[in-house]
mmCIF file of C-alpha atoms in Angstrom:
data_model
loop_
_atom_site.group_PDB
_atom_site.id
_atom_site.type_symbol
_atom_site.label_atom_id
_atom_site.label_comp_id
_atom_site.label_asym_id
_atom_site.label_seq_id
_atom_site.Cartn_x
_atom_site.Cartn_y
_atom_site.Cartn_z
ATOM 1 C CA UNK A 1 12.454 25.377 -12.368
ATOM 2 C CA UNK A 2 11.185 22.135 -11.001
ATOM 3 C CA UNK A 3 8.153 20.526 -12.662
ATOM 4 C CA UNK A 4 6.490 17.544 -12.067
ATOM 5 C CA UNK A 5 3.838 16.051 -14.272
ATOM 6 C CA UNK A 6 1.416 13.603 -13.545
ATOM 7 C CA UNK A 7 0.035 11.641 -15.962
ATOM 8 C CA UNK A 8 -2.647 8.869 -15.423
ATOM 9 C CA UNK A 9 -5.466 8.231 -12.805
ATOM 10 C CA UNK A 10 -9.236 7.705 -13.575
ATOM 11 C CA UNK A 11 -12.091 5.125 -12.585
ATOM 12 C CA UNK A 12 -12.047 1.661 -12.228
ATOM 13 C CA UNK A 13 -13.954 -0.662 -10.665
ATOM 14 C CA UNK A 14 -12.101 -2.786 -7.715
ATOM 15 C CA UNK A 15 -9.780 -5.534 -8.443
ATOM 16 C CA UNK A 16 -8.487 -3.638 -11.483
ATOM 17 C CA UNK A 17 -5.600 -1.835 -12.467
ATOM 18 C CA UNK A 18 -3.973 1.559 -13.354
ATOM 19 C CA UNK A 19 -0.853 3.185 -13.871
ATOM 20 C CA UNK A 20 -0.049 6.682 -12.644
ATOM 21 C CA UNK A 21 3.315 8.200 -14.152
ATOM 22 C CA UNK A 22 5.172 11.890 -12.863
ATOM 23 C CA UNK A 23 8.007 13.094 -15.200
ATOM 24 C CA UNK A 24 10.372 14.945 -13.699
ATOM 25 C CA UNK A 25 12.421 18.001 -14.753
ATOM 26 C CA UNK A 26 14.481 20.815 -13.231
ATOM 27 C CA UNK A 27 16.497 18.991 -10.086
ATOM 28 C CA UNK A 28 20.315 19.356 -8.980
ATOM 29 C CA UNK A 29 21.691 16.700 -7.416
ATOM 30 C CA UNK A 30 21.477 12.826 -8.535
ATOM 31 C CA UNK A 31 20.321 11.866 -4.835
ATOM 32 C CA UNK A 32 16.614 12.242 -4.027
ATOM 33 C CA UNK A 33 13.573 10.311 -3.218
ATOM 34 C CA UNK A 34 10.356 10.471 -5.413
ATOM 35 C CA UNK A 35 7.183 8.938 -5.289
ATOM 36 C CA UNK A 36 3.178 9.306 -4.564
ATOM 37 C CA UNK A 37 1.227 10.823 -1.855
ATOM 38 C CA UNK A 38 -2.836 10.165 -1.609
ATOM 39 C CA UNK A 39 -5.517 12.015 -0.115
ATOM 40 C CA UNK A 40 -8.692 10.665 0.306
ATOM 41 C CA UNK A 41 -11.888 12.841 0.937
ATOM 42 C CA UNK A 42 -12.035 13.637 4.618
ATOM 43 C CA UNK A 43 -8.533 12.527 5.359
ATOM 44 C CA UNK A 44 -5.032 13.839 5.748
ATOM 45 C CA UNK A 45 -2.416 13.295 2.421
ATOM 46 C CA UNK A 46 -0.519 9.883 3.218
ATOM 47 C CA UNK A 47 2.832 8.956 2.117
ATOM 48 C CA UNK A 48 2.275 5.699 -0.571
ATOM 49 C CA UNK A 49 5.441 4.776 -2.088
ATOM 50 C CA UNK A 50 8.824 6.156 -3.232
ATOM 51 C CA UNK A 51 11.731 5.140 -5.084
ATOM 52 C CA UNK A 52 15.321 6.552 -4.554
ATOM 53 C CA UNK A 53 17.014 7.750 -7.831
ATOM 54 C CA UNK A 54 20.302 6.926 -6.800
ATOM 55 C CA UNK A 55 19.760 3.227 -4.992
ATOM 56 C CA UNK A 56 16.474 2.470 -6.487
ATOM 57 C CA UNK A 57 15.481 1.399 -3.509
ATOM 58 C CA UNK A 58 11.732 1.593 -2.613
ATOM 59 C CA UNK A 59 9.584 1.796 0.267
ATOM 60 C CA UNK A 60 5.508 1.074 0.254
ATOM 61 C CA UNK A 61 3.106 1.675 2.716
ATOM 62 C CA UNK A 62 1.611 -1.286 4.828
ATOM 63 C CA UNK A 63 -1.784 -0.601 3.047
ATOM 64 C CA UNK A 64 -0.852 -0.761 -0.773
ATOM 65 C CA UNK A 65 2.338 -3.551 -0.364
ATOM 66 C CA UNK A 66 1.747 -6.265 -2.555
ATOM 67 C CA UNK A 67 -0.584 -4.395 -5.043
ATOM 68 C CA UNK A 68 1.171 -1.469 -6.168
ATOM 69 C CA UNK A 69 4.919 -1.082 -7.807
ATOM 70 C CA UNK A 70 6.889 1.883 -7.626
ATOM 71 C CA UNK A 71 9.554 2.003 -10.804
ATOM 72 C CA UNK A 72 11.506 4.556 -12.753
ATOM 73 C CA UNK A 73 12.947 5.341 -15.906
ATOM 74 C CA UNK A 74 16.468 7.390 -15.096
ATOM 75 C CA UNK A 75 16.911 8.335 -18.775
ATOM 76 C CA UNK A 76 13.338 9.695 -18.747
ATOM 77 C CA UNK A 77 13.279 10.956 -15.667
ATOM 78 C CA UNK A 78 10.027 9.828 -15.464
ATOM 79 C CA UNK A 79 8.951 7.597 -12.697
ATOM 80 C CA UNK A 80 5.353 5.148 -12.462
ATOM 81 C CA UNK A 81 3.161 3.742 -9.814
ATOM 82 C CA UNK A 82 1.532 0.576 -10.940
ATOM 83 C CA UNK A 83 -1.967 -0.038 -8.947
ATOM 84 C CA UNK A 84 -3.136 -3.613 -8.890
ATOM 85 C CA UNK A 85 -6.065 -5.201 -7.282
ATOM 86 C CA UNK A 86 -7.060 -1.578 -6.521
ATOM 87 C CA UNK A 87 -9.564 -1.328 -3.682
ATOM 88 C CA UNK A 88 -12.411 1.381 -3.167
ATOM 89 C CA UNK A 89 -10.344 2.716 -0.299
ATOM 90 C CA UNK A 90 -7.712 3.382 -2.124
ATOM 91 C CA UNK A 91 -10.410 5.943 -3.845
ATOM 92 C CA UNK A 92 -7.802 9.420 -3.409
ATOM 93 C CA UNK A 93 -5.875 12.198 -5.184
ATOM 94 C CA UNK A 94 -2.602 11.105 -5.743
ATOM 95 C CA UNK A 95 0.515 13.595 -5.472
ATOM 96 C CA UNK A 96 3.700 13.297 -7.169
ATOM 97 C CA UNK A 97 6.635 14.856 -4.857
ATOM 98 C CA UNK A 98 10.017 15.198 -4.167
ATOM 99 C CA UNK A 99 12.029 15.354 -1.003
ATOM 100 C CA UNK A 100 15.419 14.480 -0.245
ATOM 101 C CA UNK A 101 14.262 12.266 2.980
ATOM 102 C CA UNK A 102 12.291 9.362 2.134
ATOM 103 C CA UNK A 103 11.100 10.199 6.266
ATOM 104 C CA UNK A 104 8.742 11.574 4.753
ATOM 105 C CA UNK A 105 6.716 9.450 3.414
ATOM 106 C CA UNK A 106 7.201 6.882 6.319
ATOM 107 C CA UNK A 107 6.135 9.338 8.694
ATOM 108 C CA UNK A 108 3.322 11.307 6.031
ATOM 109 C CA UNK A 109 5.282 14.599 6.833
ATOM 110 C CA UNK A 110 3.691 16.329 3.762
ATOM 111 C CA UNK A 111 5.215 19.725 5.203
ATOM 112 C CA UNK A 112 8.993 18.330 4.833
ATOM 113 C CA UNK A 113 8.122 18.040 1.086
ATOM 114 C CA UNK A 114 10.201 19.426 -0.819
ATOM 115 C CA UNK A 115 8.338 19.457 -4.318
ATOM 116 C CA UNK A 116 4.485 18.715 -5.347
ATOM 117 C CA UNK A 117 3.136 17.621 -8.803
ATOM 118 C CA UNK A 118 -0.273 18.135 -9.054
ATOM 119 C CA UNK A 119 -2.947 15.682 -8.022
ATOM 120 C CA UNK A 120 -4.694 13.192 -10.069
ATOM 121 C CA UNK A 121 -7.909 11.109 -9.398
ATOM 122 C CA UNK A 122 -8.456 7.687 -8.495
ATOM 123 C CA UNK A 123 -11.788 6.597 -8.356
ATOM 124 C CA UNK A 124 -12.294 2.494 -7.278
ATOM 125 C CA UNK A 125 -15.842 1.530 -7.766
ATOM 126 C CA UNK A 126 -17.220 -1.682 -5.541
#
């Protein structure tokens, strides 16, 4: 059975910092992307960043390069998205997931997902 669980999230007021982390259990397979959608209130879930487990490499969205840091720890499967200088819009839930297209987050195809953690709250106060 896959299982992802997301760890991390709360409030914090903009320009600070916090660290989300999804640990991962239950795949096949040594090639896949993981990483973090958001959803803000009113909007549709957007693809944030994701890591592959194979290549490491990483892809960000144009709204959070710069400021957040996608990284993983193979031996604990676990993988962590570092938020800095975090911004009141970036005020969502934030999904762990897993899909073996990293498409999917350039393109916020939520439906080609192949596996959801569940969502955790960020709240950026101005």
């Amino acid at each position: 059975e896959v299982q992802l669980v997301v760890s991390g999230g709360g409030l914090v007021q903009a320009g600070g910092s916090l660290k989300l982390s999804c640990a991962a259990s239950g795949f096949t397979g040594d090639d896949y992307f993981i990483g973090w959608f958001r959803q803000a209130p009113g909007k549709k879930r957007e693809g944030v960043a994701c890591i592959s487990s194979s290549a490491g490499s990483t892809y960000y969205a144009d709204s959070v390069k710069g400021r957040f840091t996608i990284s993983s720890d193979n031996a604990k499967n676990t993988v962590y998205l570092q938020m800095n200088s975090l911004k009141p819009e970036d005020t969502a839930v934030y999904y762990c997931a897993v899909d073996w297209d990293d498409r999917s987050w350039y393109y916020n195809d939520v439906y080609g997902v192949g596996y959801w953690g569940q969502g955790t709250q960020v709240t950026v106060s101005s």
